[in-house]
Coordinates of C-alpha atoms in Angstrom, one line a residue:
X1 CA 0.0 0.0 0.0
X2 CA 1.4 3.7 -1.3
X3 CA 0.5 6.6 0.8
X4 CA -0.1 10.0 -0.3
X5 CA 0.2 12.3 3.2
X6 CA -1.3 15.5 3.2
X7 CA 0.4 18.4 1.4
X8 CA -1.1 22.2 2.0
X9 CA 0.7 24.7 -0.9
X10 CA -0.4 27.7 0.8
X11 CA 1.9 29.8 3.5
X12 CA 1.0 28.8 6.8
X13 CA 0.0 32.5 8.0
X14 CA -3.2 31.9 5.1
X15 CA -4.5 28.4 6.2
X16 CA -8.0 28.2 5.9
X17 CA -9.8 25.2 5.9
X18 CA -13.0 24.5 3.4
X19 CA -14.3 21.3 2.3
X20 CA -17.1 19.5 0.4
X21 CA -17.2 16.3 1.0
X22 CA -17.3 13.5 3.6
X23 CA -20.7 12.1 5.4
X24 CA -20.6 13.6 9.0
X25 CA -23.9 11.4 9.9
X26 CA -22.7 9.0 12.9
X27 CA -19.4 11.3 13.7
X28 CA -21.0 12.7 16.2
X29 CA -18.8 15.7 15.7
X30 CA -21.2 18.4 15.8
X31 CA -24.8 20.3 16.2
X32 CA -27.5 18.9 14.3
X33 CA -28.5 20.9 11.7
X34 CA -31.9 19.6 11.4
X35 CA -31.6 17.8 8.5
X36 CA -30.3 14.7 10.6
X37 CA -26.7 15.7 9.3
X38 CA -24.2 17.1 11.8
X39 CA -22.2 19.9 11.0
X40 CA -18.5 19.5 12.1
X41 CA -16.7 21.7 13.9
X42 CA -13.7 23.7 13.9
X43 CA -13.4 24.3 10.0
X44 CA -14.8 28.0 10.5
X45 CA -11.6 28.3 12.8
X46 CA -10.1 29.5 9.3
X47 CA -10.7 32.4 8.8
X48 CA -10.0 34.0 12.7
X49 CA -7.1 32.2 12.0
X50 CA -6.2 34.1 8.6
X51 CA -7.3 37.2 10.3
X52 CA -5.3 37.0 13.0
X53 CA -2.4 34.8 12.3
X54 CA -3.2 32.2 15.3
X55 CA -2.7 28.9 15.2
X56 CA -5.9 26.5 14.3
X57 CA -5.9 25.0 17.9
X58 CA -6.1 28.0 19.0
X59 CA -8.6 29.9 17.2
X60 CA -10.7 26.3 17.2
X61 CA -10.9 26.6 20.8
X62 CA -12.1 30.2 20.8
X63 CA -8.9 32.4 21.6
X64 CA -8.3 33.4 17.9
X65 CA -10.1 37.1 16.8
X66 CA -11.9 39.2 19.2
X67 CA -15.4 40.6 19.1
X68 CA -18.2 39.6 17.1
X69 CA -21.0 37.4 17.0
X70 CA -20.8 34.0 16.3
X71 CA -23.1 32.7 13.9
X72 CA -24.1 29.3 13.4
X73 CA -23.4 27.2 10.2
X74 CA -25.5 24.1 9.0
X75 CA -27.8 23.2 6.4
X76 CA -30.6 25.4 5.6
X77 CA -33.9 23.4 6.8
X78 CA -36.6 22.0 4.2
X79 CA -39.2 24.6 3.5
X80 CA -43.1 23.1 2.1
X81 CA -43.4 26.4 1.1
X82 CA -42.8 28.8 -1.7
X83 CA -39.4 29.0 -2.8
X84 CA -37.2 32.4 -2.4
X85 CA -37.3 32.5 1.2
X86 CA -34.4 35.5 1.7
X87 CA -32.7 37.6 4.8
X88 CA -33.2 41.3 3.9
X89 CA -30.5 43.4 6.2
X90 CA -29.8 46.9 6.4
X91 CA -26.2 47.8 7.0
X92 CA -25.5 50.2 9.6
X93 CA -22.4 52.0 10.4
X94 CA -20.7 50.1 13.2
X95 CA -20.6 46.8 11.3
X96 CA -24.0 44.8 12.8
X97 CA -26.8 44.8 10.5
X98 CA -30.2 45.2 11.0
X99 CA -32.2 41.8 10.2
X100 CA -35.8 42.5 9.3
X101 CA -38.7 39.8 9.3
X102 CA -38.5 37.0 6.7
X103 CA -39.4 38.0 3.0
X104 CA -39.5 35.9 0.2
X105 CA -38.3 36.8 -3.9
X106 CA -41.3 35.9 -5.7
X107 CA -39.7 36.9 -8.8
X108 CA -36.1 37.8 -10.6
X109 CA -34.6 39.2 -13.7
X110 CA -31.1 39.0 -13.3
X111 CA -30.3 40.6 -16.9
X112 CA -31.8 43.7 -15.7
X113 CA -31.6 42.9 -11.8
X114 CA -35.7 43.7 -11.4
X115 CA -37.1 41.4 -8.6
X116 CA -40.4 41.6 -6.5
X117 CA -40.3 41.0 -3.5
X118 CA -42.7 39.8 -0.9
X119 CA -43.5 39.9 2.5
X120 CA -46.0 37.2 4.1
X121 CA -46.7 39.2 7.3
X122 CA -48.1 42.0 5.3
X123 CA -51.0 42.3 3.7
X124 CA -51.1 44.0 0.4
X125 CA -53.3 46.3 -1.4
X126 CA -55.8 45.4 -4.6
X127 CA -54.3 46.0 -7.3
X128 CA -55.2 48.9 -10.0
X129 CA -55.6 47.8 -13.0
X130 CA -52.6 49.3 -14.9
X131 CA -49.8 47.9 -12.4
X132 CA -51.7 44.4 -12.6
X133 CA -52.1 43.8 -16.1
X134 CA -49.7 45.6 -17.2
X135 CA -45.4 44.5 -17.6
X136 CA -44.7 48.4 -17.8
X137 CA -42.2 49.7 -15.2
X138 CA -44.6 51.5 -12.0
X139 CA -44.5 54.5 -11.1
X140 CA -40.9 54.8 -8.7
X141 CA -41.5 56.4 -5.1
X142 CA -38.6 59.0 -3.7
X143 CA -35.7 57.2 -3.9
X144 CA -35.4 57.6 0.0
X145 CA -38.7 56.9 0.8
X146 CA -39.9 53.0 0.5
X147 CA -43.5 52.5 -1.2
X148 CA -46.5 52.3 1.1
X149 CA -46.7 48.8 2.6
X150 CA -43.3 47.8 0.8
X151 CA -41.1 44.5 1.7
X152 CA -38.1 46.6 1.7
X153 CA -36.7 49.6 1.2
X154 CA -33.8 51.5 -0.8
X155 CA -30.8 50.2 0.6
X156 CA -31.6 46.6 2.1
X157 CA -29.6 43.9 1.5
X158 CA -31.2 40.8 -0.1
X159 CA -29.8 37.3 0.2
X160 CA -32.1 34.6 -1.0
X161 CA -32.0 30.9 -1.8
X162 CA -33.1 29.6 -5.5
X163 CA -36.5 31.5 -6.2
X164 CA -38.5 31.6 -9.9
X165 CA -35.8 33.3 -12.3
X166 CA -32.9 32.9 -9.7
X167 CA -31.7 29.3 -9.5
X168 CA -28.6 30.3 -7.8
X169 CA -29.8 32.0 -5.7
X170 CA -29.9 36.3 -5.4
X171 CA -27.4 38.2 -3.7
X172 CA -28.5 42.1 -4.0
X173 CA -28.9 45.4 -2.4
X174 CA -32.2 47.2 -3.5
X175 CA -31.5 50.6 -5.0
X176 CA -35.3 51.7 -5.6
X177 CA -38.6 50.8 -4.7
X178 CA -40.4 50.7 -7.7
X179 CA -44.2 50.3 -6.3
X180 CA -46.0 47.7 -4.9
X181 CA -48.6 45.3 -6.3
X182 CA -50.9 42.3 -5.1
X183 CA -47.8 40.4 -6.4
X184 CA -45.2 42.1 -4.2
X185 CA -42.9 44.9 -4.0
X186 CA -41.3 45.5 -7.3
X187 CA -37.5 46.6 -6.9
X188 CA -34.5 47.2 -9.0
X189 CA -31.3 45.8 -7.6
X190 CA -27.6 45.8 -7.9
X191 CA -24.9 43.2 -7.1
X192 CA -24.1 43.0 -3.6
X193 CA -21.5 41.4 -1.3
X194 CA -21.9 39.5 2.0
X195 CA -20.3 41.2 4.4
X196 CA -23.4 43.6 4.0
X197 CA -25.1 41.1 5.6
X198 CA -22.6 39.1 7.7
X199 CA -20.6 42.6 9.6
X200 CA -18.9 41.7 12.3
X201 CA -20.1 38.2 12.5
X202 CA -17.8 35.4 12.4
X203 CA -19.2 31.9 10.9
X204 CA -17.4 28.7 10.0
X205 CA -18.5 25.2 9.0
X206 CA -18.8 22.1 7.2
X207 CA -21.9 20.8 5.7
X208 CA -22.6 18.1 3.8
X209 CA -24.2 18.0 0.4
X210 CA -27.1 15.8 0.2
X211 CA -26.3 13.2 -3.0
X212 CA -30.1 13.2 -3.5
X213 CA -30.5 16.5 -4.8
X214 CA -27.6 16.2 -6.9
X215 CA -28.8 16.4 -10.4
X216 CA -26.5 13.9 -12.8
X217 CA -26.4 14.0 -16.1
X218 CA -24.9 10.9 -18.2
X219 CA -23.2 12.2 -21.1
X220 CA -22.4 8.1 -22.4
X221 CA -24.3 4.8 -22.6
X222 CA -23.9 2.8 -19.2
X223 CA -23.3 5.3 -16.5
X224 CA -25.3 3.8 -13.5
X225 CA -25.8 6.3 -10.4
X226 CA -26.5 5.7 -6.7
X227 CA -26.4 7.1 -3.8
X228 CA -27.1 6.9 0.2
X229 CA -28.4 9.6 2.4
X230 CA -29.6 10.0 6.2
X231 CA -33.2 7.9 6.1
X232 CA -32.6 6.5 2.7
X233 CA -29.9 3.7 1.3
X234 CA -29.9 3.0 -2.4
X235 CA -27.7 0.3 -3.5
X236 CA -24.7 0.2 -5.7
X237 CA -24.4 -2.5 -8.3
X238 CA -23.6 -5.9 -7.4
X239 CA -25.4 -5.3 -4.2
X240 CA -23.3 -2.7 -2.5
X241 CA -23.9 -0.7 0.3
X242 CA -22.3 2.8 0.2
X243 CA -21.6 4.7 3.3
X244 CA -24.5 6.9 3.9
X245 CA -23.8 10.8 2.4
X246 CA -21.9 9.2 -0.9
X247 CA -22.8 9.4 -4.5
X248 CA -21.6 7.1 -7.1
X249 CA -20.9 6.5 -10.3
X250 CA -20.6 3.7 -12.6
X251 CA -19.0 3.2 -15.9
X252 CA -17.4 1.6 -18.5
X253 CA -16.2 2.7 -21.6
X254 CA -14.6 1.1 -25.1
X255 CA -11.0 2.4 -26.0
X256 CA -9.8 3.4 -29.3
X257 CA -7.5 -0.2 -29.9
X258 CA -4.1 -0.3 -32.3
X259 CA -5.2 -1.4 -35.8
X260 CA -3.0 -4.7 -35.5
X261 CA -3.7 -5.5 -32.3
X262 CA -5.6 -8.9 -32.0
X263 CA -9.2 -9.1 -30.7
X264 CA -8.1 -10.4 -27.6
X265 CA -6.3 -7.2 -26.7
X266 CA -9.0 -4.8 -27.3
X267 CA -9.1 -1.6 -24.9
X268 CA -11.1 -0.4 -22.6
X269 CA -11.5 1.6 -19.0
X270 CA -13.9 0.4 -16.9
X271 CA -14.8 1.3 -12.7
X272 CA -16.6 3.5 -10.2
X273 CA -16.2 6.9 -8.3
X274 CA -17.6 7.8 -5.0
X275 CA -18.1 10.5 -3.4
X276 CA -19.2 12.4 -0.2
X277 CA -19.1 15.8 -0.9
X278 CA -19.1 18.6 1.3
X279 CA -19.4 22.6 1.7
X280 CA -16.8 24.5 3.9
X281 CA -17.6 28.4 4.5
X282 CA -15.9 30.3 6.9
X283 CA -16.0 34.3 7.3
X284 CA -14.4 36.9 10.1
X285 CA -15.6 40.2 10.4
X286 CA -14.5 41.2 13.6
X287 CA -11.8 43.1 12.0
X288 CA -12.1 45.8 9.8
X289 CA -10.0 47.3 7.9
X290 CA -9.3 49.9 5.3
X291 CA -8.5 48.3 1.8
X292 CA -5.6 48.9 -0.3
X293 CA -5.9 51.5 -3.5
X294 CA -7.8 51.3 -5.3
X295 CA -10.5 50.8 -3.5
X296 CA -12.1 54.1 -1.8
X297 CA -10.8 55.1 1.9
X298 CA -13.9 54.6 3.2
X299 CA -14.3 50.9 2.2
X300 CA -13.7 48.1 4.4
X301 CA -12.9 43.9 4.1
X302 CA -13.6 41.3 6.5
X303 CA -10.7 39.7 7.9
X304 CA -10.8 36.3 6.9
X305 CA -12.9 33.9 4.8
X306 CA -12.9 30.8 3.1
X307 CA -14.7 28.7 0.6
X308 CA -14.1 25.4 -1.0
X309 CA -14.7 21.9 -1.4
X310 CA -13.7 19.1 -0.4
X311 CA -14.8 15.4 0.0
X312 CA -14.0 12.0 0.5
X313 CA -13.1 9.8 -2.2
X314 CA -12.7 6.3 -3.0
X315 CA -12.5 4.7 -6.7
X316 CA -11.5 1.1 -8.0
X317 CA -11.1 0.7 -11.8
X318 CA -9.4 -1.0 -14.4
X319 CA -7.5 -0.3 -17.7
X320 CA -6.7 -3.0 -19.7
X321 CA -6.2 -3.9 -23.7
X322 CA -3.5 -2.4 -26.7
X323 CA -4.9 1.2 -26.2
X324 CA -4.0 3.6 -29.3
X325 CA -5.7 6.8 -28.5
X326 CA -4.0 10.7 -28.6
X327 CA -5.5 13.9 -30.7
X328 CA -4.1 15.5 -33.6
X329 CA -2.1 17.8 -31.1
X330 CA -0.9 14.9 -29.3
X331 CA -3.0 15.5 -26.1
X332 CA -4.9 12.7 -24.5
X333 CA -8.4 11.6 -25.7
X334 CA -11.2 13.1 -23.4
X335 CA -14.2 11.5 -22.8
X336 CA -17.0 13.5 -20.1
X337 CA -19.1 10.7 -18.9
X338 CA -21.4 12.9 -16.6
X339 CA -22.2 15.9 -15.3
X340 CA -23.5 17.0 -11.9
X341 CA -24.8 19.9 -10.7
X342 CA -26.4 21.0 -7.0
X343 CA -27.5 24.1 -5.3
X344 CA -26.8 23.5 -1.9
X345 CA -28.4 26.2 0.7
X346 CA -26.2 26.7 3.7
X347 CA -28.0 29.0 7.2
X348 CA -25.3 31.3 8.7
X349 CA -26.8 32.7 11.3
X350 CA -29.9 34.5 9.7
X351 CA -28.8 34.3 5.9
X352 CA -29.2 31.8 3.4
X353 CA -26.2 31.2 1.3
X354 CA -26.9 29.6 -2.1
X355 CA -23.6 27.5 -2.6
X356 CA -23.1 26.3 -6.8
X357 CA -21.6 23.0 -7.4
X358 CA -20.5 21.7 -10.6
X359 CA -18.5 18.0 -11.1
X360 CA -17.9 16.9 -14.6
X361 CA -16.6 13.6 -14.3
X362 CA -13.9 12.3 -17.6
X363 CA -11.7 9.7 -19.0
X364 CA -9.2 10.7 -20.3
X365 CA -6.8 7.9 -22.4
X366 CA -3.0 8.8 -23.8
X367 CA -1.1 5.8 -25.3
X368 CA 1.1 4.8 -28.0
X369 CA -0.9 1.4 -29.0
X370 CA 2.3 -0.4 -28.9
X371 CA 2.1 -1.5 -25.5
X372 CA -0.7 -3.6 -23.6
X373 CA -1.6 -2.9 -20.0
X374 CA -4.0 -4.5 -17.2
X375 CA -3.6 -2.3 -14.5
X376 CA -6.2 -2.3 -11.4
X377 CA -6.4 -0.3 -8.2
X378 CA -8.2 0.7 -5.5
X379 CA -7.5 4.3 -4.3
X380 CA -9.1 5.6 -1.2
X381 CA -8.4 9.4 0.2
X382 CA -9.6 13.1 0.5
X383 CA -9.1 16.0 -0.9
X384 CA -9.3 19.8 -0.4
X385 CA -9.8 22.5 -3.3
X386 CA -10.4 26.1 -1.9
X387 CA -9.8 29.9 -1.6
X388 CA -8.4 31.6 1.7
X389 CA -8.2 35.1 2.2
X390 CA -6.6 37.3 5.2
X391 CA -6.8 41.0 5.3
X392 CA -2.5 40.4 5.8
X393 CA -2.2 38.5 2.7
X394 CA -5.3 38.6 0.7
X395 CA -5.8 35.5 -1.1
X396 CA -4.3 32.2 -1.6
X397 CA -5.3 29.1 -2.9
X398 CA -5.7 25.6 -0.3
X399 CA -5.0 22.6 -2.4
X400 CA -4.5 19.3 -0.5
X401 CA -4.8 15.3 -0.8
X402 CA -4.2 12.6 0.7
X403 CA -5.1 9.4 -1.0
X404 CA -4.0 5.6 -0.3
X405 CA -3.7 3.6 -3.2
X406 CA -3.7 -0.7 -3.5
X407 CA -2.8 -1.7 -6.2
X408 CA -5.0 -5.5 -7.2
X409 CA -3.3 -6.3 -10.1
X410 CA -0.8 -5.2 -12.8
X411 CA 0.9 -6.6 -15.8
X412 CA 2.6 -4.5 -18.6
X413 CA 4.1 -5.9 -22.2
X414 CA 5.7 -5.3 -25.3
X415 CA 7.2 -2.3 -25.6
X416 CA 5.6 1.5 -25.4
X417 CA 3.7 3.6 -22.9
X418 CA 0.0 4.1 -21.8
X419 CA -2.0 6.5 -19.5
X420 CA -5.7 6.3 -18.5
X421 CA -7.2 9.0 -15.9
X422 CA -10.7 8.7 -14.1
X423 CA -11.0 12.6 -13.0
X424 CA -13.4 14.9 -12.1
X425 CA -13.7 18.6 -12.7
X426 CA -15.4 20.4 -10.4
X427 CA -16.1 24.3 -9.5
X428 CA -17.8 26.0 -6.3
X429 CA -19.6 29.6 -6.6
X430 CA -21.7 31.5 -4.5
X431 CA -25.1 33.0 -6.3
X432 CA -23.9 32.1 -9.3
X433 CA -20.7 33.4 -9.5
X434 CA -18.0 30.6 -9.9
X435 CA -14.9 31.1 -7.1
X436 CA -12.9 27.7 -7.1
X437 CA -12.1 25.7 -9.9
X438 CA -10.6 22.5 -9.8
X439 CA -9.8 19.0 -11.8
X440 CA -8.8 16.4 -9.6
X441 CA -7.3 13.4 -12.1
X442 CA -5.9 10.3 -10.2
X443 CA -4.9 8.1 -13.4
X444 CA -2.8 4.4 -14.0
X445 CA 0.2 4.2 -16.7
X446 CA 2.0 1.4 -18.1
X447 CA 5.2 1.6 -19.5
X448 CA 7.9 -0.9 -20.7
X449 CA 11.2 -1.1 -22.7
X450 CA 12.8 -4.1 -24.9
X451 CA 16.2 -5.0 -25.5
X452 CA 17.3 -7.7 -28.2
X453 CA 20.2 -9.5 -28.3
X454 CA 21.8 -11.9 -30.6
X455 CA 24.9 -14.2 -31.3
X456 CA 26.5 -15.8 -34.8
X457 CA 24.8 -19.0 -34.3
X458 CA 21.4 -17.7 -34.7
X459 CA 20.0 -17.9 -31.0
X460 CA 18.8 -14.4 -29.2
X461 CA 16.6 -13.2 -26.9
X462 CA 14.2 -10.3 -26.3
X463 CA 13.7 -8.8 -22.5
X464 CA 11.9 -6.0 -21.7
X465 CA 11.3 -4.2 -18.2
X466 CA 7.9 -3.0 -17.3
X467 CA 6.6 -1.0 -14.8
X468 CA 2.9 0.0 -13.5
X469 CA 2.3 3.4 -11.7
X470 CA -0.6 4.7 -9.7
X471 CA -0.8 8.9 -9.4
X472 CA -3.0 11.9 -9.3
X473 CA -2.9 15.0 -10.7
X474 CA -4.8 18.4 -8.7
X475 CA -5.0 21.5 -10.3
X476 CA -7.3 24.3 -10.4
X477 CA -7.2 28.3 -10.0
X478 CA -9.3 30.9 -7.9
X479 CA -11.8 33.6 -9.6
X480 CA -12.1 36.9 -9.4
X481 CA -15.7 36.5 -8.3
X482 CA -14.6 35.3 -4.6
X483 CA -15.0 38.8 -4.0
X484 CA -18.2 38.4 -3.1
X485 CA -17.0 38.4 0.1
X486 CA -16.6 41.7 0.3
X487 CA -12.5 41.3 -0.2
X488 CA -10.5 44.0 -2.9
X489 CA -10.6 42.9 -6.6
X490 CA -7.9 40.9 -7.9
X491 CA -7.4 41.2 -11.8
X492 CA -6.6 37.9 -13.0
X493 CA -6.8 33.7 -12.0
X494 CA -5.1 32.5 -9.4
X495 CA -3.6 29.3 -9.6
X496 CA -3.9 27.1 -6.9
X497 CA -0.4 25.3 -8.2
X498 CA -0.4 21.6 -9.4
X499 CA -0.2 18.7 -6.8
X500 CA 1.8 15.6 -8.4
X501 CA 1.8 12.7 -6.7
X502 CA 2.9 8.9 -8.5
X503 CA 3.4 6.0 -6.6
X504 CA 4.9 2.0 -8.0
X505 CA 2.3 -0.4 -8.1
X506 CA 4.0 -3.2 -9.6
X507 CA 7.4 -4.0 -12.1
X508 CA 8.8 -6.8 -13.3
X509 CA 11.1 -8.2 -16.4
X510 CA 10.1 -10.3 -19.1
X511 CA 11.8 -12.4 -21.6
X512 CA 11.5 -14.6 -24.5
X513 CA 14.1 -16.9 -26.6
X514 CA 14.7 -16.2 -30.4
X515 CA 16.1 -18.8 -33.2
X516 CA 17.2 -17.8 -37.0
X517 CA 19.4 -19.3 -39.3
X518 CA 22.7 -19.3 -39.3
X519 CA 24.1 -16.7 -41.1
X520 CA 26.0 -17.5 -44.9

């Protein structure tokens, strides 16, 4: 057994931890969230810990940061009702917004950022005839004074989970109250960031994404999909149990084979990948602190915050035959065999915080088609793709893995090269606005080398040394949009680096007697 320990690229002073994956059920690690998922602790530790430089013991145990409210992370309950269901906040100047009463988005145009808003304690008036029938813009109200019997007002803060126009979710600040209607208040909006809403809070968590409302895609023939929650087991095939939180994914794919290769050594990559995804957030704003040009004086950033992915991993699969398979440019052949995509909701403290996940899940074959392979292994692990920021050091990228990999069996001959990878792509945004992106590609290779030899008699020999490698490949970069946060502007990708890791699974020499004629 090859182990892959645990590599962090990021300076210690900007640790923050984020993950999204992992099934916390039966840990027994933290609060119940209501969902009958615990939340763990401890991850949220990251950003007091980028704000203030302490240790993650320390700041774990409560003696990082000072001031603020702490404000509890977990998965947003189930709602019967209506989607939309949104904090509205106004900020205020020292840094602890105002929550009002619950509202709910009916409505959003996010091309021209129009929204109607609604609020179930209040009772609204009859319509007139031209607001109700009529898709014309209403007559707008003082820009300081909110509409009679309005939801909100000019300047609230909106944060809302996946309402009718908005299935990532709305993240907004109101900048006029255009009139109100039997259907709601109508307002126009502009982008907003969450430390409007957040202050001088301080959150941190982990929360796991429920596989059932993971929408998946198959993009081939054969992809099978199952999954296990809290309540509810579904079986993977051949009677499997997985553990409860995990999705998986089943395939098995044909290779392009080399023209002369015989029947028997025809191509092909075939296994599973699981998964048990989670969410990591994390945000500090009990400092504040004037940003860097250019942003104006008067604006501040939190200090600290973190969001990412990470999850637990486990896949077995098999590449086997004469592969032949590169594109004109000589890359590897890619093959997307499904795509997922959920809209996790995440509670901290009063707000609902629409988390975007995207996996795209690939083979991907490189080989010469001189060379045949069998190569299996079972590779279990974790991983952690995120983005850190600290008021010191802005941001930086968290990439780590640790994966253990058995190999079950491996044989390599003739003489060439081969390279299969079962990966997954994945990205995490906030409201629709993509932050971390990331393609985590464990893969198998083959390769071998052959050596005649001969004598005047006529009798030779061919031997050839093979080996068979395990590896994985992480790479990925952080947007611009992580600014969401509330955190200064940078102007281009960053990278989170490339983790390399390759490990022996087998080797071994091979050889095999020759005879010609004499010669003359």
């Amino acid at each position: 057994m090859r182990t892959i320990t645990k590599q962090a690229l990021i300076p210690a002073l900007t640790v923050i931890s984020l993950l999204a994956s992992g099934c916390s059920s039966g840990r027994g690690a933290g609060p119940d969230t209501g969902t009958g998922e615990s939340v763990e602790p401890g991850a949220g530790a990251t950003a007091a810990q980028a704000a203030e430089g302490h240790d993650a013991a320390d700041v774990t145990a409560g003696k990082g940061g000072s001031g603020g409210q702490r404000l509890a992370v977990g998965a947003a309950p189930a709602s019967s009702g209506p989607a939309g269901a949104a904090a509205v906040a106004r900020p205020s100047g020292d840094g602890r917004p105002q929550y009002k009463s619950a509202v709910r988005v009916a409505s959003y145009d996010r091309r021209s950022g129009r929204a109607v808003v609604v609020s179930p304690a209040k009772h609204l008036p009859s319509p007139s005839p031209s607001s109700s029938a009529s898709t014309a813009p209403s007559p707008t109200p003082s820009a300081s004074v909110p509409a009679k019997n309005s939801a909100v007002a000019v300047g609230d803060v909106i944060a809302s989970a996946p309402a009718p126009g908005a299935p990532s979710g709305v993240l907004a600040k109101v900048t006029a109250v255009r009139g109100t209607t039997a259907k709601g208040t109508e307002v126009n909006t502009a982008p907003a960031t969450l430390d409007a809403l957040l202050g001088k809070g301080k959150a941190d968590g982990k929360v796991p994404v429920d596989p059932a409302a993971v929408s998946v895609e198959p993009l081939v023939k054969g992809v099978k999909v199952s999954w296990a929650k809290n309540g509810e087991r579904r079986f993977g095939p051949h009677g499997a149990t997985l553990p409860l939180g995990s999705l998986r994914l089943d395939v098995g794919a044909s290779v392009a084979t080399a023209e002369d290769a015989p029947a028997s050594a025809a191509a092909s990559v075939a296994g599973f990948v699981q998964l048990s995804p989670k969410v990591e957030f994390a945000y500090d704003g009990s400092r504040a602190h004037a940003t860097p040009s250019p942003a104006p004086a008067n604006h501040t950033a939190p200090g600290g915050a973190f969001i990412g992915l990470s999850g637990d991993w486990s896949s077995q699969w098999r590449f086997k035959g004469q592969a032949a398979a590169s594109t004109a440019s000589g890359k590897p052949m890619r093959m997307p065999f499904a795509k997922l995509h959920a809209d996790p909701v995440i509670q901290v403290g009063p707000v609902p915080v629409v988390v975007n996940l995207d996996l795209t899940c690939y083979l991907a074959v490189e080989a010469d088609g001189r060379v045949s392979v069998d190569i299996k292994q079972d590779l279990k692990g974790d991983f952690r793709v995120g983005g850190s920021y600290s008021w010191a050091g802005g941001w930086k990228p968290v990439s780590e893995s640790g994966m253990h990999s058995t190999p079950v069996q491996a044989a390599v001959t003739a003489s060439g090269q081969a390279k299969a990878t079962l990966g997954t792509e994945a990205s995490v945004g906030l409201y629709g606005a993509v932050g971390v992106s990331a393609d985590l590609a464990p893969y198998l290779r083959g390769e071998a080398s052959a050596a005649a030899t001969g004598s005047s008699d006529g009798k030779g020999s061919v031997t050839a040394d093979w080996k068979a490698f395990g590896g994985l490949d992480l790479s990925g970069s952080l947007q611009a949009q992580l600014t969401i946060f509330g955190t200064p502007l940078f102007q281009k990708r960053i990278p989170l680096g490339t983790l390399h890791r390759e490990w022996k699974l087998a080797s071994g020499r091979f050889s095999s007697a020759t005879s010609q004629p004499p010669a003359g």
